[in-house]
Every structure is written in structure tokens, then in C-alpha cells.
Coordinates of C-alpha atoms in Angstrom, one line a residue:
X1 CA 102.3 112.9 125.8
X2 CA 102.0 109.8 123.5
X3 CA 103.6 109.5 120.0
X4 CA 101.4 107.3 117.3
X5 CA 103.9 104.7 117.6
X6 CA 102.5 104.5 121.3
X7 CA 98.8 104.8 120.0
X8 CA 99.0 102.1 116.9
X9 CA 100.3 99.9 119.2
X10 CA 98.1 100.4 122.1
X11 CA 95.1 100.1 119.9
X12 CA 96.5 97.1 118.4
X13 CA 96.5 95.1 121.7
X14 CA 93.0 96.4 122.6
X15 CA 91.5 95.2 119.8
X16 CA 93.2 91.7 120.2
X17 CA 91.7 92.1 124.3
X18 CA 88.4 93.2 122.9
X19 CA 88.0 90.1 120.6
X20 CA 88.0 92.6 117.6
X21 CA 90.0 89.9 115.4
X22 CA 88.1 86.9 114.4
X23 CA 90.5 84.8 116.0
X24 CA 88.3 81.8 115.7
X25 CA 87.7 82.3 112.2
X26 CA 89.0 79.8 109.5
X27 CA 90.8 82.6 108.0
X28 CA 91.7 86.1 110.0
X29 CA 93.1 88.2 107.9
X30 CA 91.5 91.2 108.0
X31 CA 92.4 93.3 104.9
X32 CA 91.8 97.2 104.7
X33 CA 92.5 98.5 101.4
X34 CA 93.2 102.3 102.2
X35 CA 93.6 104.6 99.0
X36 CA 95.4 108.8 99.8
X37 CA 91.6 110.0 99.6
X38 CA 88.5 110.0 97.3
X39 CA 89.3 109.3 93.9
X40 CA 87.4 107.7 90.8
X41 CA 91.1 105.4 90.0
X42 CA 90.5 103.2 93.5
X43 CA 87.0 102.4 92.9
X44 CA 88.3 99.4 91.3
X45 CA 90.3 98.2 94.8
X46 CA 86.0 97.4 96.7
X47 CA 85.7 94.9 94.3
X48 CA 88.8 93.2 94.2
X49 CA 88.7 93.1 97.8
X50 CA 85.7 91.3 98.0
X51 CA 86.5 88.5 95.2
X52 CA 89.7 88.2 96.8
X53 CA 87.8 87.7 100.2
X54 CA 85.7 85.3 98.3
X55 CA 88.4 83.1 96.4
X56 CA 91.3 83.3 99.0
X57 CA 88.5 82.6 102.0
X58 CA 90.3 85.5 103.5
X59 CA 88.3 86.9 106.9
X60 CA 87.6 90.3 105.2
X61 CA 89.2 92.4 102.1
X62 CA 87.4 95.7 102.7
X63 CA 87.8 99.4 100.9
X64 CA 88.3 102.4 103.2
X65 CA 88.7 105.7 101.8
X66 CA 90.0 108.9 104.0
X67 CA 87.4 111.3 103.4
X68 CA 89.6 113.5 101.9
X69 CA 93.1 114.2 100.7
X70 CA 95.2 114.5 103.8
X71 CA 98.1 113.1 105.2
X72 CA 96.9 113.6 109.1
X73 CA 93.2 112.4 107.8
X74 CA 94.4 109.4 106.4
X75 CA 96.8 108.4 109.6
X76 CA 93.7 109.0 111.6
X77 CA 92.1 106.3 109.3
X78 CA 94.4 103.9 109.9
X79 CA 94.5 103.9 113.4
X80 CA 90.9 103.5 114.0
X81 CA 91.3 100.6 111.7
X82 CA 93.7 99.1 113.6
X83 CA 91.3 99.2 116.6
X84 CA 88.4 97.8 114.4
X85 CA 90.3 94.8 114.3
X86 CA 92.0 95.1 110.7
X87 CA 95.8 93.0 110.8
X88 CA 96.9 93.6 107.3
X89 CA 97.0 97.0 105.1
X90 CA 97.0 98.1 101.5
X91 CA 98.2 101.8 101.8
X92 CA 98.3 104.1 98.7
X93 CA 100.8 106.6 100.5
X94 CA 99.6 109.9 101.3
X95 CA 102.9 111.1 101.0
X96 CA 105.6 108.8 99.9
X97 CA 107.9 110.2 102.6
X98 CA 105.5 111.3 105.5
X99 CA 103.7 108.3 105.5
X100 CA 106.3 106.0 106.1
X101 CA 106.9 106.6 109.9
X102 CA 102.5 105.1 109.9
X103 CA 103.7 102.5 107.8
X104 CA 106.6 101.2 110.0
X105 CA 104.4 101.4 113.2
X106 CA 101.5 99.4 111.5
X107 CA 104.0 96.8 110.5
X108 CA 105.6 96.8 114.0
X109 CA 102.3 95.3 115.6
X110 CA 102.7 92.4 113.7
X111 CA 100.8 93.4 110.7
X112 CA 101.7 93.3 106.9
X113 CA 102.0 96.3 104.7
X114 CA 102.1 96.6 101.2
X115 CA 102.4 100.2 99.4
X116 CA 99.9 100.0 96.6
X117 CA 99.3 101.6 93.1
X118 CA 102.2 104.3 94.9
X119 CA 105.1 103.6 96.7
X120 CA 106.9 104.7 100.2
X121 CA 110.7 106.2 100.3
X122 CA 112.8 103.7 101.1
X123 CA 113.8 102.8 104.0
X124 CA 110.6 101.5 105.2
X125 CA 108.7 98.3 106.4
X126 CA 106.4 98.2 103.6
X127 CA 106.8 94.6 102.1
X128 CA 107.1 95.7 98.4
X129 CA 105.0 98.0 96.4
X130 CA 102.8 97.0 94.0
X131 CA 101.5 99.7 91.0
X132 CA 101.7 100.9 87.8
X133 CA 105.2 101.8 86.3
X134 CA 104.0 105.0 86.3
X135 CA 107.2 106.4 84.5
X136 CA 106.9 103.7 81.9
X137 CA 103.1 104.2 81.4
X138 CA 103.7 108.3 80.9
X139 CA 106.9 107.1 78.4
X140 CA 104.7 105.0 76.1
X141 CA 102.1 107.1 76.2
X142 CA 103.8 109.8 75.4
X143 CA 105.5 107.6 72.5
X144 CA 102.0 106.6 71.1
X145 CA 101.4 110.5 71.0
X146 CA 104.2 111.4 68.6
X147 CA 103.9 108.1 66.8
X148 CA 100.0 109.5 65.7
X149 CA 101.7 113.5 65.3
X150 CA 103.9 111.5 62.8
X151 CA 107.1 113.6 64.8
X152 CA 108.8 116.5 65.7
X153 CA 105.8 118.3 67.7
X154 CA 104.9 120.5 70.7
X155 CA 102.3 118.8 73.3
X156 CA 100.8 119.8 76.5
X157 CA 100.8 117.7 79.3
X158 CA 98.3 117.6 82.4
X159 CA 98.8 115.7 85.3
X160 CA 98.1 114.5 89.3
X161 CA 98.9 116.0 92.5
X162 CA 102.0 117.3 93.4
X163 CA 101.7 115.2 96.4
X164 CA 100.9 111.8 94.1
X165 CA 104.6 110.1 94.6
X166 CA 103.9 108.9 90.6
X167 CA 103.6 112.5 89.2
X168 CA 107.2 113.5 89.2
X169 CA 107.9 109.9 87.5
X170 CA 105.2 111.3 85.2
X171 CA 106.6 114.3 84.3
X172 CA 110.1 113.3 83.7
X173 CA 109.3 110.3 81.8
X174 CA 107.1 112.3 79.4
X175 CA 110.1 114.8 78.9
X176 CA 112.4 111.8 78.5
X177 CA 110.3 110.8 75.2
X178 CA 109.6 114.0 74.1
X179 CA 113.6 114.7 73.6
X180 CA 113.8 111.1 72.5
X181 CA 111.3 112.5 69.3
X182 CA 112.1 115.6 68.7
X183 CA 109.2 117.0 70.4
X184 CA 108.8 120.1 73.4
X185 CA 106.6 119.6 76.2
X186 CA 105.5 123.8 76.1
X187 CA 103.9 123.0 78.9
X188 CA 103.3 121.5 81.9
X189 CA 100.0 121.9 84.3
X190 CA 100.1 119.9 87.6
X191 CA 97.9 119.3 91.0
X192 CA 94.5 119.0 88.6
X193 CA 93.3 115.5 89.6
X194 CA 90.3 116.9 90.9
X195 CA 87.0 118.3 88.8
X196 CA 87.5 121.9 89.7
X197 CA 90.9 122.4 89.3
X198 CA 91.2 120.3 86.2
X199 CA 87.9 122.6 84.3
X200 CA 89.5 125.8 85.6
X201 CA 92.8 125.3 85.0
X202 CA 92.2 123.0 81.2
X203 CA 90.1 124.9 80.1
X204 CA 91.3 127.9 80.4
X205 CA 94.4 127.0 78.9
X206 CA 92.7 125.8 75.5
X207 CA 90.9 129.0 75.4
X208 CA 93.7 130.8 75.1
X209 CA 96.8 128.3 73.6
X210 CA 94.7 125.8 71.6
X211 CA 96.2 126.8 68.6
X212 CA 100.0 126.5 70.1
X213 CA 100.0 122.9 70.8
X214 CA 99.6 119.7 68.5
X215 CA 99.0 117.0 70.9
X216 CA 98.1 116.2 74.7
X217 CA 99.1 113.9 77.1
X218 CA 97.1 113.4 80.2
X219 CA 98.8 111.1 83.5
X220 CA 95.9 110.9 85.6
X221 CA 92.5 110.5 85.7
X222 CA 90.4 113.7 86.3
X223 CA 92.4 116.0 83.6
X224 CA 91.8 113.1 81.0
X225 CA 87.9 113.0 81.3
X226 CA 88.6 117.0 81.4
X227 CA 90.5 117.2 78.4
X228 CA 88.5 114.7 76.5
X229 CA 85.2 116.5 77.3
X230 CA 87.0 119.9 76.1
X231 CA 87.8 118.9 73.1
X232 CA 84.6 117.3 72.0
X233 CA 83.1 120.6 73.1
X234 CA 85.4 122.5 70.6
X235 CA 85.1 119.9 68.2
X236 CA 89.1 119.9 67.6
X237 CA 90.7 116.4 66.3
X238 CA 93.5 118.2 64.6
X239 CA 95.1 117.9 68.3
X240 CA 96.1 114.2 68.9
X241 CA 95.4 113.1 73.0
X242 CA 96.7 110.3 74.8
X243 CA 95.1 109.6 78.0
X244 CA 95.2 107.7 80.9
X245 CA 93.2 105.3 82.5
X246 CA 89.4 103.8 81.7
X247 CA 86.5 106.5 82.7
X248 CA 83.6 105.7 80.3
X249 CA 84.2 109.7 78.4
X250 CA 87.7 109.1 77.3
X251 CA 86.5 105.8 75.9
X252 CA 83.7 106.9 74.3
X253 CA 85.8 110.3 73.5
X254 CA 88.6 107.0 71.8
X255 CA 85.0 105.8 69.7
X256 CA 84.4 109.0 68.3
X257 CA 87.5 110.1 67.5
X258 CA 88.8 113.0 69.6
X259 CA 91.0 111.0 71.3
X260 CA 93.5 109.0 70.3
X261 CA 93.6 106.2 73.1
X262 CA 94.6 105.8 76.6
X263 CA 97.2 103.9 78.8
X264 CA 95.4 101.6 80.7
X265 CA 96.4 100.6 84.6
X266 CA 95.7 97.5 86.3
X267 CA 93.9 99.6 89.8
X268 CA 91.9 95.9 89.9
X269 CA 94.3 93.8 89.6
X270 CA 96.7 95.5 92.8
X271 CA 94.0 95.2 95.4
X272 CA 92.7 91.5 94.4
X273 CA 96.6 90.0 94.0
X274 CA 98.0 93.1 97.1
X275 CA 95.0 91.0 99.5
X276 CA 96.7 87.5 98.0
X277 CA 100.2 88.8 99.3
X278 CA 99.2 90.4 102.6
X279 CA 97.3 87.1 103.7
X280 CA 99.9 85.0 102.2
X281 CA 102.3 87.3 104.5
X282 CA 100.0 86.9 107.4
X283 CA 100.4 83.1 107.4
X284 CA 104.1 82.2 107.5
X285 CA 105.3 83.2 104.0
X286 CA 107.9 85.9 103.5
X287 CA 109.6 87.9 101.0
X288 CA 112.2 86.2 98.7
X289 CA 115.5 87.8 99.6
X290 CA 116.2 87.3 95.9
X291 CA 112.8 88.5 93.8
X292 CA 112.6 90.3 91.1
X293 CA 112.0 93.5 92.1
X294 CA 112.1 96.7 90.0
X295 CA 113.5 99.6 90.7
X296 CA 112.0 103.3 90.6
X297 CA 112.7 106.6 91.9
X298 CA 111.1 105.5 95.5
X299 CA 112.0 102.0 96.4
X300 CA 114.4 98.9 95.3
X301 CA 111.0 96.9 95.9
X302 CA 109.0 97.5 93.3
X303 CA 106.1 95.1 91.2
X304 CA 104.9 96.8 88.0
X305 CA 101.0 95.8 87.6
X306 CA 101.0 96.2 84.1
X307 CA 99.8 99.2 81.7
X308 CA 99.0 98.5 78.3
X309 CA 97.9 101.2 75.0
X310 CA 94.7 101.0 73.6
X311 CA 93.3 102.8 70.8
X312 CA 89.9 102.6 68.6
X313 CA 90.4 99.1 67.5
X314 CA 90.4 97.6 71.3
X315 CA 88.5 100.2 73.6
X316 CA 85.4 97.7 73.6
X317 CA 87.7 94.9 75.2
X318 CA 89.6 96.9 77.8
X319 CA 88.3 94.7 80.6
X320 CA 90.2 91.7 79.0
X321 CA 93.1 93.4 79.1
X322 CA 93.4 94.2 82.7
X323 CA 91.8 90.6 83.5
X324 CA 94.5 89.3 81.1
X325 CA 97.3 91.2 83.2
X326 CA 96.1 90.4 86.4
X327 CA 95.6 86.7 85.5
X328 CA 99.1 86.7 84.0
X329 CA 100.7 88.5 87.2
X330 CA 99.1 86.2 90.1
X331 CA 99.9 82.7 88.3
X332 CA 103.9 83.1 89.3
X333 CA 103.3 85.8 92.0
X334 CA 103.9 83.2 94.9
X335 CA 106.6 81.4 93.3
X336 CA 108.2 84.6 92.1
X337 CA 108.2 87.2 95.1
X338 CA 107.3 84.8 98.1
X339 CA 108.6 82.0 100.3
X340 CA 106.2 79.8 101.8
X341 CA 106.7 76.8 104.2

């Protein structure tokens, strides 16, 4: 019986035998931009591939999403991909420890790998990952909570899937600030980033500890637009909310006033500059031995893609934030992270 390892790379070579690649193209690189499943955060990653395609002339930066949230779902994915004729990949890890055997076979037909908006467990091939400090996002949001409770308070906080490599950064980063002010977390309500989950299990708990809790902080997407739609429904801004993220009701839920701003992440910004790097990697340039890389709870080779607050006074100019980052990030990223000949 054959492993993946032996499929991957069996599929590789028959796509190169079939003509799959546009090997006659000006550019080849054939980017697929591969998120854990469906999900409203890497909506952003179809268009960045296509204006990366378009101003790096690369041979294709496309979006392909598992239809849904499985390790073995995704893996299948990937390897018909690789016969399709795709040589580079932008993972978002369906599990940062299961996926990385996938990882290191993709990389071992030659192509580049880049973990992206969550990272593998090191030791992998992966050349870096690129994402969101996720810990340091959860920190300073959870610091621009207490900062509008004016102190010592007790918050709820609702996040992603257990499975999500960043939720456990999450969680211990928003525990980290609540000691830091005084505050409790009372509690804590995980594996929601999904609309039926996140009603049942939000709601519920509103309905019956609303009064026990001065603030909120939401981590990830679905239990933000959850939470902000819950308390407009109640009609409760005596309970302060940070959120995370840019879906149009917690903006408008920032406008009105029930909550108090969100952590913006840069989910753009990784798949337009992640298809720069893998092409760049594709065509002779390498990783600097010596870069800058962060370190988190996952890997040594880590790229934060930026996360900034906003609040009332900027919600209507959140786009020129994350342009601003992304802008700022890709004008050293070569010079910074890569070696080219």
C-alpha cells in the first residue's frame, strides 16, 4: 500500500508528464492559497491572490477552500492540487501538528510552502509563517477592554476552534492581561467559530450570566458578529466588547455604540505578500539564515502581519489601515526575510 508521501509525489511528476504546469509561460508559479475550511476571515486571501497574480505576473494565485473543516478533507485538497498543476502553497494548517507530515511531502517535490494566517509545529519544511500575532492581538485587545471598564473587572471571553493553532495563544494571552489589570476572565467559551455553535452557546450564556460580567472579548470572527448582534438585541452598552476582526455588524455594532472596537488583522495582506514570497522562493531566492523572525508558541519562523485597535473614531477608514500595513510590510519584505541572486 502507498503512503501520501508516495502519492504527492507521484502526482507531482504526472502533472509535470501531463503538461499540467505552464512550463512555457513567462511566469509558472502556480499559487494555491488553501485556508483549514470555509470561513468568512479567508475571503480576503481570492482577492489578494489575483492582484498579486496581476502585479507579480505570477502564472496563477488562486483560492481553494476544503469544503469543510477537516484535516483528511483538506490533505485530499492538496493532493489533487498538486496534480492540477499547482507548484507553490499557502496552507492555513488544519492542525498545526497533523498537517505538517502534508507540508514536508509538498515541499519535497520541489514546491514552496508557507504556513499562513496559522503556523505548523516546528520541525517542518514550511518556509516561515506568516499571520497575525495572534497572542499579541488577544493581549491588546484585551488591554483596550479594561482600559474602557476603567479597571479591576470580570469579562467573558469567546473564541475559535480548539483545533485553530491561534486559540490557545488567544486564551493565554487574554489571561496574561487580565492578571496584568486586575481583572478575572469568569469565563471562557471555546470551538464557537461557526454560526450555530456561536448563537447556541452566546446566547445562552447572556441569558442566564449577563448581569455577572462587565466586559467581552471576542478572538475570532463568528462569536464577534454573534456577540455584537446579542447585545444590540438586548440593548446592553453597560457591558464594554472588544472584538476581532472586520464583518460589517461589529462595525456598524462600533457606530452605534454597543461595541467598543475591534482588533483588526491583515487576512489581505498574508495572501497578496505569502504569493510575493512563494514565487520569489520558486525562482532562486531563499530564506535569510539571519531574518528577523519571531518567535511564538509553534515555530522560531514567524512574520507578524500586523493587527491594529480601532474604535468609533476610525471604523470608517479600516481599509487604510490594513492597506497601510500591508504596504509597510512588503516594501523591506525581500530585503528583510529573503536572499535573491
Amino acid at each position: 500500500m502507498f503512503g501520501r508521501r508516495h502519492i504527492i509525489a507521484c502526482a507531482a511528476a504526472a502533472a509535470l508528464l501531463a503538461g499540467a504546469l505552464p512550463a512555457l509561460a513567462a511566469n509558472d508559479s502556480k499559487i494555491a492559497l488553501v485556508p483549514g475550511g470555509p470561513h468568512p476571515y479567508f475571503a480576503a486571501w481570492e482577492q489578494a491572490g489575483k492582484d498579486a497574480a496581476k502585479d507579480f505576473g505570477l502564472g496563477a494565485a488562486d483560492y481553494k477552500v476544503p469544503q469543510k473543516w477537516e484535516l483528511s478533507t483538506q490533505n485530499d485538497l492538496l493532493e489533487s492540487l498538486v496534480t492540477q498543476g499547482y507548484n507553490a502553497f499557502l496552507i492555513f494548517p488544519g492542525d498545526p501538528v497533523g498537517s505538517v507530515s502534508t507540508a514536508n511531502e509538498l515541499a519535497d517535490t520541489g514546491a514552496p510552502v508557507i504556513a499562513l494566517a496559522g503556523c505548523l509545529k516546528d520541525p517542518s519544511k514550511a518556509a516561515f509563517c506568516l499571520g497575525t500575532d495572534t497572542g499579541n492581538s488577544a493581549y491588546l485587545g484585551a488591554k483596550q477592554l479594561f482600559k474602557a471598564l476603567g479597571g479591576k473587572k470580570r469579562i467573558a471571553h469567546f473564541t475559535g476552534f480548539l483545533v485553530d493553532p491561534n486559540t490557545q495563544l488567544r486564551i493565554d494571552a487574554v489571561e496574561r492581561a487580565a492578571k496584568e489589570e486586575g481583572g478575572q476572565v469568569v469565563q471562557v467559551i471555546a470551538d464557537i467559530d461557526a454560526p450555530e455553535p456561536a448563537e447556541e452557546k452566546i446566547n445562552a450564556y447572556l441569558a442566564a450570566h449577563a448581569g455577572e460580567v462587565d466586559g467581552i472579548i471576542s478572538t475570532a470572527w463568528v462569536p464577534s458578529v454573534v456577540a455584537a448582534n446579542a447585545l444590540r438585541k438586548i440593548g446592553d452598552k453597560r457591558i464594554k466588547m472588544v472584538a476581532i476582526d472586520h464583518d460589517q455588524v461589529v462595525l456598524q455594532a462600533i457606530k452605534d455604540g454597543f461595541v467598543t472596537g475591534t482588533m483588526l488583522q491583515n487576512p489581505y495582506g498574508q495572501g497578496y505578500i505569502g504569493s510575493f514570497a512563494a514565487d520569489k522562493l520558486r525562482n532562486g531566492c531563499t530564506v535569510k539564515a539571519d531574518a528577523p523572525f519571531k518567535t511564538n508558541a509553534l515555530t522560531n519562523k514567524f512574520i507578524d502581519s500586523g493587527t491594529v485597535f480601532v474604535d468609533a473614531s476610525g471604523v470608517d477608514n479600516y481599509i487604510s489601515y490594513m492597506q497601510g500595513i500591508t504596504k509597510t510590510l512588503l516594501a523591506d519584505f525581500q530585503k528583510t526575510y529573503l536572499v535573491c541572486k
